[in-house]
């Protein structure tokens, strides 16, 4: 049983990474036989890996997702609802140590290369989500991470203007314990991400 779980994890990570790095482009049909041969494992863990990625929204009907404009909008609407609430909560609950880490994400994003900016961007949003202290919200965002990654990549790699400045404004609102401003800034930030993604998609 343990061996099977390990093989499933290998299959899941491999397929996910190939999608996220663009090796399996949007619309690519995934075949269990081909993937099993590539990885040197049986088809059962491949099937399980694909099933998990279907749950996360990266695969639909054994094809890599090719999101429509409506899919993009729907995803961002959910993020805006959840993350703006998280930003509001963070202004009340975030600890000084978490705030220091939040600010460090901004510094890394200012000075780093694309991969570092991607990681800092993810950590910035993760810290705010975790500071909601709402486990259901945290789990919901966690299940969306693969899709969020695709859109984050668009925003970072195409250099959306004012991205880091908006993060800094949010940081200051949270540090000042201003929940109303933190919530509004997060809403505006994600709406700007959406508009940029719609044009770059």
Short mmCIF file of C-alpha atoms in Angstrom, two decimals:
data_model
loop_
_atom_site.label_atom_id
_atom_site.label_comp_id
_atom_site.label_asym_id
_atom_site.label_seq_id
_atom_site.Cartn_x
_atom_site.Cartn_y
_atom_site.Cartn_z
CA UNK A 1 0.00 0.00 0.00
CA UNK A 2 2.80 2.40 0.92
CA UNK A 3 4.53 1.71 -2.42
CA UNK A 4 1.34 2.53 -4.31
CA UNK A 5 0.90 5.85 -2.50
CA UNK A 6 4.51 6.77 -3.27
CA UNK A 7 4.04 5.97 -6.97
CA UNK A 8 0.82 8.01 -7.03
CA UNK A 9 2.64 10.96 -5.49
CA UNK A 10 5.44 10.68 -8.08
CA UNK A 11 2.86 10.61 -10.88
CA UNK A 12 0.92 13.56 -9.46
CA UNK A 13 4.01 15.77 -9.01
CA UNK A 14 5.43 14.89 -12.43
CA UNK A 15 2.21 15.58 -14.34
CA UNK A 16 1.48 18.75 -12.37
CA UNK A 17 4.98 20.15 -12.96
CA UNK A 18 4.86 19.34 -16.68
CA UNK A 19 1.59 21.31 -16.92
CA UNK A 20 2.82 24.24 -14.85
CA UNK A 21 6.12 24.61 -16.71
CA UNK A 22 4.38 24.44 -20.08
CA UNK A 23 5.80 21.05 -21.21
CA UNK A 24 2.21 19.81 -21.43
CA UNK A 25 0.53 22.78 -23.16
CA UNK A 26 -3.14 23.70 -22.72
CA UNK A 27 -5.44 21.20 -24.37
CA UNK A 28 -2.87 18.35 -24.39
CA UNK A 29 -4.49 14.90 -24.11
CA UNK A 30 -2.84 12.82 -21.41
CA UNK A 31 -2.62 9.07 -21.96
CA UNK A 32 -2.03 6.71 -19.06
CA UNK A 33 0.04 4.34 -21.21
CA UNK A 34 2.46 7.07 -22.36
CA UNK A 35 2.88 8.52 -18.85
CA UNK A 36 3.33 5.07 -17.28
CA UNK A 37 6.08 4.33 -19.80
CA UNK A 38 7.79 7.70 -19.20
CA UNK A 39 7.81 7.22 -15.42
CA UNK A 40 8.37 3.47 -15.37
CA UNK A 41 5.35 2.80 -13.17
CA UNK A 42 1.99 1.11 -13.66
CA UNK A 43 -1.13 2.85 -14.95
CA UNK A 44 -2.95 2.77 -11.60
CA UNK A 45 -0.86 5.49 -9.89
CA UNK A 46 -0.97 7.52 -13.11
CA UNK A 47 -4.76 7.32 -12.99
CA UNK A 48 -4.75 8.43 -9.35
CA UNK A 49 -2.43 11.35 -10.11
CA UNK A 50 -4.68 12.49 -12.96
CA UNK A 51 -7.75 12.16 -10.73
CA UNK A 52 -6.19 14.44 -8.11
CA UNK A 53 -5.26 17.01 -10.75
CA UNK A 54 -8.85 16.88 -12.04
CA UNK A 55 -10.00 17.73 -8.51
CA UNK A 56 -7.58 20.67 -8.48
CA UNK A 57 -8.88 21.85 -11.85
CA UNK A 58 -5.69 21.44 -13.90
CA UNK A 59 -7.10 18.55 -15.97
CA UNK A 60 -10.56 18.09 -17.47
CA UNK A 61 -11.56 14.87 -19.24
CA UNK A 62 -7.91 13.76 -19.33
CA UNK A 63 -6.85 16.96 -21.12
CA UNK A 64 -4.78 19.82 -19.72
CA UNK A 65 -7.22 22.65 -19.02
CA UNK A 66 -7.58 25.37 -21.60
CA UNK A 67 -9.42 27.94 -19.47
CA UNK A 68 -11.91 30.24 -21.15
CA UNK A 69 -12.23 33.89 -20.24
CA UNK A 70 -15.25 32.94 -18.13
CA UNK A 71 -13.19 30.32 -16.25
CA UNK A 72 -10.59 32.97 -15.50
CA UNK A 73 -13.21 35.41 -14.24
CA UNK A 74 -14.91 32.75 -12.09
CA UNK A 75 -11.60 31.76 -10.47
CA UNK A 76 -10.74 35.35 -9.65
CA UNK A 77 -14.20 36.05 -8.25
CA UNK A 78 -13.69 33.27 -5.71
CA UNK A 79 -10.16 34.47 -4.90
CA UNK A 80 -11.38 38.05 -4.45
CA UNK A 81 -14.08 36.95 -2.00
CA UNK A 82 -11.77 34.73 0.05
CA UNK A 83 -8.53 36.68 -0.03
CA UNK A 84 -10.10 40.07 0.66
CA UNK A 85 -11.69 38.54 3.76
CA UNK A 86 -8.31 37.02 4.65
CA UNK A 87 -6.62 40.45 4.31
CA UNK A 88 -9.27 41.94 6.58
CA UNK A 89 -8.63 39.20 9.14
CA UNK A 90 -4.85 39.53 8.81
CA UNK A 91 -5.11 43.15 9.98
CA UNK A 92 -6.45 41.79 13.27
CA UNK A 93 -4.61 38.50 13.69
CA UNK A 94 -1.23 38.68 11.95
CA UNK A 95 1.67 38.47 14.39
CA UNK A 96 4.71 40.81 14.31
CA UNK A 97 6.90 37.88 13.14
CA UNK A 98 4.49 37.17 10.25
CA UNK A 99 4.52 40.88 9.36
CA UNK A 100 8.31 40.82 9.19
CA UNK A 101 8.12 37.84 6.83
CA UNK A 102 5.45 39.64 4.78
CA UNK A 103 7.77 42.61 4.35
CA UNK A 104 10.66 40.32 3.44
CA UNK A 105 8.52 38.93 0.58
CA UNK A 106 8.27 42.47 -0.79
CA UNK A 107 12.05 42.96 -0.57
CA UNK A 108 12.74 39.66 -2.37
CA UNK A 109 10.21 40.53 -5.08
CA UNK A 110 11.87 43.90 -5.67
CA UNK A 111 15.34 42.44 -6.10
CA UNK A 112 14.79 38.87 -7.35
CA UNK A 113 14.60 37.09 -10.67
CA UNK A 114 11.31 35.66 -11.97
CA UNK A 115 11.40 32.38 -10.01
CA UNK A 116 12.24 34.24 -6.79
CA UNK A 117 9.48 36.76 -7.45
CA UNK A 118 7.03 33.89 -8.05
CA UNK A 119 7.96 32.28 -4.72
CA UNK A 120 7.83 35.60 -2.84
CA UNK A 121 4.46 36.44 -4.40
CA UNK A 122 3.04 33.07 -3.37
CA UNK A 123 4.42 33.37 0.16
CA UNK A 124 3.00 36.91 0.51
CA UNK A 125 -0.51 35.72 -0.33
CA UNK A 126 -0.12 32.50 1.70
CA UNK A 127 0.84 34.47 4.82
CA UNK A 128 -2.28 36.63 4.50
CA UNK A 129 -4.52 33.61 3.91
CA UNK A 130 -3.02 31.75 6.87
CA UNK A 131 -3.52 34.82 9.06
CA UNK A 132 -7.28 34.54 8.54
CA UNK A 133 -7.06 31.70 11.12
CA UNK A 134 -9.97 30.16 9.17
CA UNK A 135 -9.04 26.59 8.28
CA UNK A 136 -11.85 26.11 5.74
CA UNK A 137 -10.75 29.24 3.88
CA UNK A 138 -7.12 28.10 4.02
CA UNK A 139 -8.00 24.63 2.70
CA UNK A 140 -10.14 26.07 -0.12
CA UNK A 141 -7.33 28.34 -1.32
CA UNK A 142 -4.87 25.43 -1.01
CA UNK A 143 -6.99 23.35 -3.41
CA UNK A 144 -6.85 26.25 -5.89
CA UNK A 145 -3.06 26.62 -5.77
CA UNK A 146 -2.30 24.93 -9.09
CA UNK A 147 -4.75 27.18 -10.96
CA UNK A 148 -3.56 30.25 -9.06
CA UNK A 149 0.01 29.36 -10.09
CA UNK A 150 -0.90 29.57 -13.78
CA UNK A 151 -2.37 33.05 -13.37
CA UNK A 152 0.44 34.21 -11.06
CA UNK A 153 2.94 33.16 -13.71
CA UNK A 154 1.13 35.34 -16.27
CA UNK A 155 1.23 38.35 -13.94
CA UNK A 156 4.88 37.94 -12.89
CA UNK A 157 6.43 36.87 -16.19
CA UNK A 158 4.64 39.64 -18.10
CA UNK A 159 5.65 42.25 -15.49
CA UNK A 160 2.29 43.60 -14.40
CA UNK A 161 2.82 47.25 -13.38
CA UNK A 162 2.52 48.24 -9.69
CA UNK A 163 2.38 44.63 -8.46
CA UNK A 164 4.98 45.08 -5.71
CA UNK A 165 3.77 48.57 -4.80
CA UNK A 166 0.29 47.15 -4.19
CA UNK A 167 1.78 44.47 -1.94
CA UNK A 168 3.58 47.19 0.02
CA UNK A 169 0.36 49.17 0.49
CA UNK A 170 -1.36 46.03 1.80
CA UNK A 171 1.53 45.38 4.17
CA UNK A 172 1.23 48.90 5.64
CA UNK A 173 -2.55 48.57 6.04
CA UNK A 174 -2.13 45.26 7.87
CA UNK A 175 0.67 46.65 10.03
CA UNK A 176 -1.51 49.63 10.98
CA UNK A 177 -4.32 47.19 11.91
CA UNK A 178 -6.66 48.78 9.36
CA UNK A 179 -9.01 45.94 8.26
CA UNK A 180 -11.19 48.09 5.96
CA UNK A 181 -8.22 49.36 3.97
CA UNK A 182 -6.51 45.94 3.85
CA UNK A 183 -9.71 44.38 2.45
CA UNK A 184 -10.19 47.09 -0.20
CA UNK A 185 -6.52 46.94 -1.26
CA UNK A 186 -6.66 43.16 -1.71
CA UNK A 187 -9.86 43.43 -3.78
CA UNK A 188 -8.32 46.10 -6.01
CA UNK A 189 -5.07 44.12 -6.29
CA UNK A 190 -6.78 40.93 -7.48
CA UNK A 191 -9.10 42.85 -9.81
CA UNK A 192 -6.00 44.39 -11.41
CA UNK A 193 -4.47 40.89 -11.70
CA UNK A 194 -7.64 39.72 -13.43
CA UNK A 195 -7.72 42.57 -15.93
CA UNK A 196 -4.05 42.08 -16.74
CA UNK A 197 -4.49 38.31 -17.12
CA UNK A 198 -7.47 38.76 -19.45
CA UNK A 199 -5.31 40.82 -21.81
CA UNK A 200 -2.25 38.55 -21.55
CA UNK A 201 -4.10 35.18 -21.58
#
